[in-house]
PDB file of C-alpha atoms in Angstrom:
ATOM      1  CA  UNK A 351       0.000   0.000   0.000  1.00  0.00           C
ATOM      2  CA  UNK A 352       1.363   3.180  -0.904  1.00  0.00           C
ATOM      3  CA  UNK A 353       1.227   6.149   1.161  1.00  0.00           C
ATOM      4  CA  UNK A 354       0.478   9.692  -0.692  1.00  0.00           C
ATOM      5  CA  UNK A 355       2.013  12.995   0.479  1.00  0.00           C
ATOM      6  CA  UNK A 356      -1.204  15.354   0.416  1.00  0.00           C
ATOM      7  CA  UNK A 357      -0.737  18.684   0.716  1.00  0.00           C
ATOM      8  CA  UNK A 358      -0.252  21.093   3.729  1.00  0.00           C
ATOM      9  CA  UNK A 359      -2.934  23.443   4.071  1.00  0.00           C
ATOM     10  CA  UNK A 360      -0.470  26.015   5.190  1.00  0.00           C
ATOM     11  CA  UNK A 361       1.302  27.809   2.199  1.00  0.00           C
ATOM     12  CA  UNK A 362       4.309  29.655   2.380  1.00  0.00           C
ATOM     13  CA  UNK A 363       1.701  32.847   1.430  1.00  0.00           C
ATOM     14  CA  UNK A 364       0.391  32.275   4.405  1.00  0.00           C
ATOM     15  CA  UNK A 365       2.919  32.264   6.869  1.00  0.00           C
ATOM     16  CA  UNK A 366       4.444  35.344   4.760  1.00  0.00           C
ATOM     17  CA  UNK A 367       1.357  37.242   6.101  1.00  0.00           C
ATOM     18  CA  UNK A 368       1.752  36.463   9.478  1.00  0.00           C
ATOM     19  CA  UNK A 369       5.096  38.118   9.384  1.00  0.00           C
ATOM     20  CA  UNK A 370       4.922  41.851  10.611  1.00  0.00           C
ATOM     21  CA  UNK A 371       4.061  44.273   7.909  1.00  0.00           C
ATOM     22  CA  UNK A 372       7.455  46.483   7.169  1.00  0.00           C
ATOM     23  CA  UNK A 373       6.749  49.932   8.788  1.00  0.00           C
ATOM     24  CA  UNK A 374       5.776  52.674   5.813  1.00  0.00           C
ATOM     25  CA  UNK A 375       8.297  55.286   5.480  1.00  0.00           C
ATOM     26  CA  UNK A 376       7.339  58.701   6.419  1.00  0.00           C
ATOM     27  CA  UNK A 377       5.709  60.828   3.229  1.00  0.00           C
ATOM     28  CA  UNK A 378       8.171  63.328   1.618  1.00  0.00           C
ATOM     29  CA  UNK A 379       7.485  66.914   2.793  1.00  0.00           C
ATOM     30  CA  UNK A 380       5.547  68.961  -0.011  1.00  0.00           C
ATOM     31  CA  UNK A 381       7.640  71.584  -1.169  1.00  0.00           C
ATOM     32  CA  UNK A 382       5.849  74.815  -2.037  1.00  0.00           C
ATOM     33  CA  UNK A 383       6.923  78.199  -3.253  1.00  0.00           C
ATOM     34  CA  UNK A 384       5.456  81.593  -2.128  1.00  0.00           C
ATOM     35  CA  UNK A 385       5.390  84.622  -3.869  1.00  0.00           C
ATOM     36  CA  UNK A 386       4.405  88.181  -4.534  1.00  0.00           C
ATOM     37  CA  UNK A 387       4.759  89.044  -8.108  1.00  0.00           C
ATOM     38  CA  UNK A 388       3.401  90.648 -10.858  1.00  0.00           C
ATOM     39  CA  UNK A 389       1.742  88.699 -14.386  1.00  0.00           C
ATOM     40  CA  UNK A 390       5.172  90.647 -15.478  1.00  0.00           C
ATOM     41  CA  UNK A 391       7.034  88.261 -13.054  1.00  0.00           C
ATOM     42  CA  UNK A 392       8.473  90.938 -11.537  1.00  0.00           C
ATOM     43  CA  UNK A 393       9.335  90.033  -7.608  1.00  0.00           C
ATOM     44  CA  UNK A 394      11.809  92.745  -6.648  1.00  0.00           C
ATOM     45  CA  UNK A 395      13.396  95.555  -6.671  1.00  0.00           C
ATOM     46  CA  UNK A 396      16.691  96.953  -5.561  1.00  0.00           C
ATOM     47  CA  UNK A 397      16.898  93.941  -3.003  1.00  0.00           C
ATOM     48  CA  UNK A 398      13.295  94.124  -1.869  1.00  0.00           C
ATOM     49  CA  UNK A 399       9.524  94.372  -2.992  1.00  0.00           C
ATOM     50  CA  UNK A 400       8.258  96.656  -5.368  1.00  0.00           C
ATOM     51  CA  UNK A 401       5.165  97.460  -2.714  1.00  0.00           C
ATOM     52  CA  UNK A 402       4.272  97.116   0.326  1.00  0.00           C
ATOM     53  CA  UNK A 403       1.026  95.452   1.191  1.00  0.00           C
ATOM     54  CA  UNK A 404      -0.171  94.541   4.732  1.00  0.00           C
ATOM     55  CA  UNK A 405      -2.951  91.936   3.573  1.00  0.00           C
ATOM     56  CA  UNK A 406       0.067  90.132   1.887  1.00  0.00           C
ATOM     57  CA  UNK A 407       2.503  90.084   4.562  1.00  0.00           C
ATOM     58  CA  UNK A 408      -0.561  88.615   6.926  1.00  0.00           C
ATOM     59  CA  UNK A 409      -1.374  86.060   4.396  1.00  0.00           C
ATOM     60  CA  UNK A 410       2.617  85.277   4.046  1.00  0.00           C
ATOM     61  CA  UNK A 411       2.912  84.655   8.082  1.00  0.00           C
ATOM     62  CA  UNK A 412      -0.727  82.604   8.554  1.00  0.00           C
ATOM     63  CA  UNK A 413       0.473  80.427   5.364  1.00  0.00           C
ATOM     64  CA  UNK A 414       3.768  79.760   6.702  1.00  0.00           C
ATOM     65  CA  UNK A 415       3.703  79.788  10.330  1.00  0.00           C
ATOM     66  CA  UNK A 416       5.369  76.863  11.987  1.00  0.00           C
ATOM     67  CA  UNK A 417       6.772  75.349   8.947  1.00  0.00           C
ATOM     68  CA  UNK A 418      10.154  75.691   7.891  1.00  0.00           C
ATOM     69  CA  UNK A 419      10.965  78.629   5.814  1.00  0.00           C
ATOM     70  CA  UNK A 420      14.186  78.404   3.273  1.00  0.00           C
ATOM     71  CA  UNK A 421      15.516  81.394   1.819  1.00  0.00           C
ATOM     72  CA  UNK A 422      18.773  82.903   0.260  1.00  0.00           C
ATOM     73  CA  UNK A 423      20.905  84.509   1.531  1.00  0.00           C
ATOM     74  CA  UNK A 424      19.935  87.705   0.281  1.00  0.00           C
ATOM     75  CA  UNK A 425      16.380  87.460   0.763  1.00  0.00           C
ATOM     76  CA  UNK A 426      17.212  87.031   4.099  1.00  0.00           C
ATOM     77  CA  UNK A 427      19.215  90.059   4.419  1.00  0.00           C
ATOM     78  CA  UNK A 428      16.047  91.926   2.805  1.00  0.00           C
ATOM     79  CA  UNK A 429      13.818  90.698   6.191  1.00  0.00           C
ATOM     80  CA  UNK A 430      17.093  91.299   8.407  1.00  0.00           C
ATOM     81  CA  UNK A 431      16.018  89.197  11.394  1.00  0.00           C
ATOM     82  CA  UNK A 432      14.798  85.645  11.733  1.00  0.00           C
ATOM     83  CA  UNK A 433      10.848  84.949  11.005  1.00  0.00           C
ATOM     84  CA  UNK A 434       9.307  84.048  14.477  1.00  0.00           C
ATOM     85  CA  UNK A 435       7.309  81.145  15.000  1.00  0.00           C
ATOM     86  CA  UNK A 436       8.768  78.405  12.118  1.00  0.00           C
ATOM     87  CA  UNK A 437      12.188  77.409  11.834  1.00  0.00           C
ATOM     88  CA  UNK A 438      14.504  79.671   9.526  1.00  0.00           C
ATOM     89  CA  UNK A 439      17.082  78.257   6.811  1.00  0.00           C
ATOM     90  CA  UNK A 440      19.259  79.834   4.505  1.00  0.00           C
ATOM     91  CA  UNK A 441      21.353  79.231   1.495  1.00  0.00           C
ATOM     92  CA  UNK A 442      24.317  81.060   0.695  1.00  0.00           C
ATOM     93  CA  UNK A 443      27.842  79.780  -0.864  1.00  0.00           C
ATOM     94  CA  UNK A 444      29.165  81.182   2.361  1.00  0.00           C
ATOM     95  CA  UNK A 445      30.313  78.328   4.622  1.00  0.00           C
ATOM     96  CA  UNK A 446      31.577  80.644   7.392  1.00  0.00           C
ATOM     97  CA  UNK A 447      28.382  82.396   8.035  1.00  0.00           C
ATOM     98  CA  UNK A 448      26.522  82.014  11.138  1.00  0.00           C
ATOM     99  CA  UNK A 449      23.419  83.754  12.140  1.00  0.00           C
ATOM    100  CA  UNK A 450      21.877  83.586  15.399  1.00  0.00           C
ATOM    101  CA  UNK A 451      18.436  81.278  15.436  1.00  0.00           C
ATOM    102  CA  UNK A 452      18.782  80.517  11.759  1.00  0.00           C
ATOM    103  CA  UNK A 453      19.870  77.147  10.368  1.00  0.00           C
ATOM    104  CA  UNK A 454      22.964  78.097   7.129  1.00  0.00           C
ATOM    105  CA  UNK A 455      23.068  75.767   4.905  1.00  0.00           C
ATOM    106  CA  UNK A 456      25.449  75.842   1.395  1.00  0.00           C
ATOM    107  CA  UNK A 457      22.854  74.188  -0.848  1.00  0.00           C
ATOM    108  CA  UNK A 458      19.053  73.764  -2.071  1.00  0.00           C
ATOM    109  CA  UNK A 459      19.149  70.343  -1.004  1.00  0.00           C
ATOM    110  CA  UNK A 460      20.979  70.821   2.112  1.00  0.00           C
ATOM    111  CA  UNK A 461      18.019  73.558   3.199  1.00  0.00           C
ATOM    112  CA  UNK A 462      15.306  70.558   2.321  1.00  0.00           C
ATOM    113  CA  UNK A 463      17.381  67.982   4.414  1.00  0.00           C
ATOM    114  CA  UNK A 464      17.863  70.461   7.568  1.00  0.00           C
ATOM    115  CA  UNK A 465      13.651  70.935   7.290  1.00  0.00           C
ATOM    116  CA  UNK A 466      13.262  67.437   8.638  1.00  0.00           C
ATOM    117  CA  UNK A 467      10.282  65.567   8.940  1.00  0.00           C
ATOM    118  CA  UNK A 468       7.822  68.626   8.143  1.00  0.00           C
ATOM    119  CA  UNK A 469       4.673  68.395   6.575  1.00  0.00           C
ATOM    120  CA  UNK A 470       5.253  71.230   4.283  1.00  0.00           C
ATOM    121  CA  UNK A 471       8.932  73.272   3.164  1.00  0.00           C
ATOM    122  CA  UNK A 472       8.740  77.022   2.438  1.00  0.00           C
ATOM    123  CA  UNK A 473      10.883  78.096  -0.433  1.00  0.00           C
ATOM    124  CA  UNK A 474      10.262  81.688   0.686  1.00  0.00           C
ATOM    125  CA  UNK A 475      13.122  83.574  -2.527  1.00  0.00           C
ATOM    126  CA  UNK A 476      14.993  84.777  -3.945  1.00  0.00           C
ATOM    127  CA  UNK A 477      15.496  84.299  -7.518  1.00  0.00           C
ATOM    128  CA  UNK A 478      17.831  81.844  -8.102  1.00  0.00           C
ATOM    129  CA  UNK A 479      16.656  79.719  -5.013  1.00  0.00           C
ATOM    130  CA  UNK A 480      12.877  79.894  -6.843  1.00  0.00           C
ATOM    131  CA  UNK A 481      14.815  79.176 -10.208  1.00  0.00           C
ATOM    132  CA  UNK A 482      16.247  75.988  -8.518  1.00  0.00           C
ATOM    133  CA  UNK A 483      12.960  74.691  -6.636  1.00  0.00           C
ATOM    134  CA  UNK A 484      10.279  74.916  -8.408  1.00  0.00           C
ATOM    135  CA  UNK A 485      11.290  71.837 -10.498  1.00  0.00           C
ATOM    136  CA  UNK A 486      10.450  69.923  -7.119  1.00  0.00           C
ATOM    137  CA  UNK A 487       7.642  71.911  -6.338  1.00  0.00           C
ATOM    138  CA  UNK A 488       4.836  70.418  -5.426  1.00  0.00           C
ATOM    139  CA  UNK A 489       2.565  73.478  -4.562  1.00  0.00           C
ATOM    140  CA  UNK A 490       2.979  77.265  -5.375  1.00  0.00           C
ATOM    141  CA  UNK A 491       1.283  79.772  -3.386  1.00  0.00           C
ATOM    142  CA  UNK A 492       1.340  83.340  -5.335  1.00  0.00           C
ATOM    143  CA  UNK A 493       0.328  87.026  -4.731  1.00  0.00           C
ATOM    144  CA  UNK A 494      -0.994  88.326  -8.190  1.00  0.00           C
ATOM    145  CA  UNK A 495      -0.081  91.404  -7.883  1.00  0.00           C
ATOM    146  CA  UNK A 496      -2.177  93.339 -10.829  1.00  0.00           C
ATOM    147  CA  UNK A 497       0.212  95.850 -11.594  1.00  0.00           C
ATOM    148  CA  UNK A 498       2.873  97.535 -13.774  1.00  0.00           C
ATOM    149  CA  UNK A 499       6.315  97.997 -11.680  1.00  0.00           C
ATOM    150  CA  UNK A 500       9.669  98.190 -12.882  1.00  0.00           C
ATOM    151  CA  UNK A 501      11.689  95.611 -11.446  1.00  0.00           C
ATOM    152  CA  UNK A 502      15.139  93.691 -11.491  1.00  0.00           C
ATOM    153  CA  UNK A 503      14.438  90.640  -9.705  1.00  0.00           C
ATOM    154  CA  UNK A 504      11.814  88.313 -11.564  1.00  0.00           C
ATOM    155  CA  UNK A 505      10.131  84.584 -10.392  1.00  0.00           C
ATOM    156  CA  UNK A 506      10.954  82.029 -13.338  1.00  0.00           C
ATOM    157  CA  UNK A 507       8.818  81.462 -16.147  1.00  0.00           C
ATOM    158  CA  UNK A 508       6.026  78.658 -15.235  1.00  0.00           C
ATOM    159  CA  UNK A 509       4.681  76.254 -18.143  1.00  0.00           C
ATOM    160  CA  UNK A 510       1.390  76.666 -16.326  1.00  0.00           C
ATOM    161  CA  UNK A 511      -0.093  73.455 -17.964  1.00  0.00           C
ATOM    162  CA  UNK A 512       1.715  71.650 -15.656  1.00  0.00           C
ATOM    163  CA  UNK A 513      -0.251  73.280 -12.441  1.00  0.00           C
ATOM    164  CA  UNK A 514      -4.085  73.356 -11.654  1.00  0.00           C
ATOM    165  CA  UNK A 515      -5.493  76.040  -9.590  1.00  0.00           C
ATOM    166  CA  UNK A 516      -7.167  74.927  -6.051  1.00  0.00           C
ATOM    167  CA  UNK A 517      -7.915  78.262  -4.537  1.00  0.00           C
ATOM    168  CA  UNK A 518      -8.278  82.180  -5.814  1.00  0.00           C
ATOM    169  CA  UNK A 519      -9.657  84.517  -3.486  1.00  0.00           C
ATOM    170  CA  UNK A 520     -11.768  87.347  -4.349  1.00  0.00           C
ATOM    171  CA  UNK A 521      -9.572  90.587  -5.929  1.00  0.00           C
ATOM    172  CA  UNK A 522      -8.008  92.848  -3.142  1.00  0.00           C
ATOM    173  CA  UNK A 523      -7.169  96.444  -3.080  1.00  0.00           C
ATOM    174  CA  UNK A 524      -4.601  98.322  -1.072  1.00  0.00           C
ATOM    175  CA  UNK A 525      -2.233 101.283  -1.228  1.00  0.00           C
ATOM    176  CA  UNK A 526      -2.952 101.654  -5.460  1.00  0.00           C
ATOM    177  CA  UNK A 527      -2.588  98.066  -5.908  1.00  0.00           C
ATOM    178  CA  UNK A 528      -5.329  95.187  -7.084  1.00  0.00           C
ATOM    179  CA  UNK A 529      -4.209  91.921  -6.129  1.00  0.00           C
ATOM    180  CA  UNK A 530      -5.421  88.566  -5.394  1.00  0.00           C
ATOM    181  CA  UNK A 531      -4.167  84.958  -3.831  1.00  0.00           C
ATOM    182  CA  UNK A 532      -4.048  81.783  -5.350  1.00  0.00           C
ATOM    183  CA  UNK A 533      -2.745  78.142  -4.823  1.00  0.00           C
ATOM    184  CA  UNK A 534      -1.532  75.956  -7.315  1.00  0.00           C
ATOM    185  CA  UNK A 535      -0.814  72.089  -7.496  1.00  0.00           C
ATOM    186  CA  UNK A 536       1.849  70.782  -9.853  1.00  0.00           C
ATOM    187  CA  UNK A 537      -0.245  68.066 -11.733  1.00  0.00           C
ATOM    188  CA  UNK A 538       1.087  64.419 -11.084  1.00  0.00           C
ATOM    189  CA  UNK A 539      -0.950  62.865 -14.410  1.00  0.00           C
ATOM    190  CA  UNK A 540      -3.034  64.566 -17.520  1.00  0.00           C
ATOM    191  CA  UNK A 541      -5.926  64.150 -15.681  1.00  0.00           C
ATOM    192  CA  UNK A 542      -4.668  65.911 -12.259  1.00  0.00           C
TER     193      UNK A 542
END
């Protein structure tokens, strides 16, 4: 009489899934740029904004406030103190500087690295850092600001087919100027 070898009801499959589950790694930050600047592009002038507009600058601190804010070094010199209330980083080719309460950094992707574990990064200016980021954005939060300024400092161009709008508040006006806010998401797929 021959014996048969029947099968084991427990598969390999199932003693895989009674193995732990490997923990997820933590999602990347987003990275989102914020600006002020004209349909011109124009962002600055003379090291600093072409206006001055209160409803911006309270919109600027509510949006960023308690995330990380990275910024060149010149932009930084523009705001001359650190921004209370979200950690400060800035970029410069400078590897001797040292500012009190800011994190200095000596590249783009040393600024994302010192941001941590943050929900969301700031890329707060100037040009060049803007220039360098927004390939990696994943949001952009702008200040249309309706006007005709002269200017030396300008935000890169934007193929704008590649972002969707999510928000747009109703049109502003303060000190001569019309302006509005908006948020944009960098599409992931053609339908995004």
């Amino acid at each position: 009489m021959s014996s048969k070898i029947l099968p084991s009801r427990t598969t390999s499959a199932t003693l895989v899934s009674r193995q732990p589950l490997p923990s997820k790694a933590p999602p990347l930050p987003a990275v989102s740029l914020i600006v002020a600047m004209t349909p011109d592009r124009v962002i600055g002038r003379d090291g600093d904004l072409p206006w001055h507009l209160s409803a911006d600058l309270k919109h600027f601190k509510a949006t960023t406030m308690g995330q990380p804010v990275v910024m060149g070094r010149k932009t930084y010199d523009s705001i001359g103190r650190p921004l209370p209330g979200r950690p400060n980083i800035v970029v410069t080719h400078n590897s001797g500087l040292r500012i009190d309460g800011v994190t200095v950094v000596n590249s783009p992707e040393q600024g994302l690295e010192a941001a941590g574990n943050a929900a969301e990064i700031f890329i707060i200016g100037g040009a060049r850092l803007y220039q360098t980021a927004l390939e990696q954005a994943d949001h952009l939060y702008v200040t249309w600001v309706l006007a005709k300024v002269d200017g030396d400092t300008f935000f890169p161009a934007v193929d704008w087919s590649e972002w969707r709008l999510l928000q747009r508040s109703a049109m502003q006006f303060e000190k001569n100027f019309a302006f509005y806010f908006a948020v944009y998401r960098r599409r992931r797929n053609p339908v995004d």
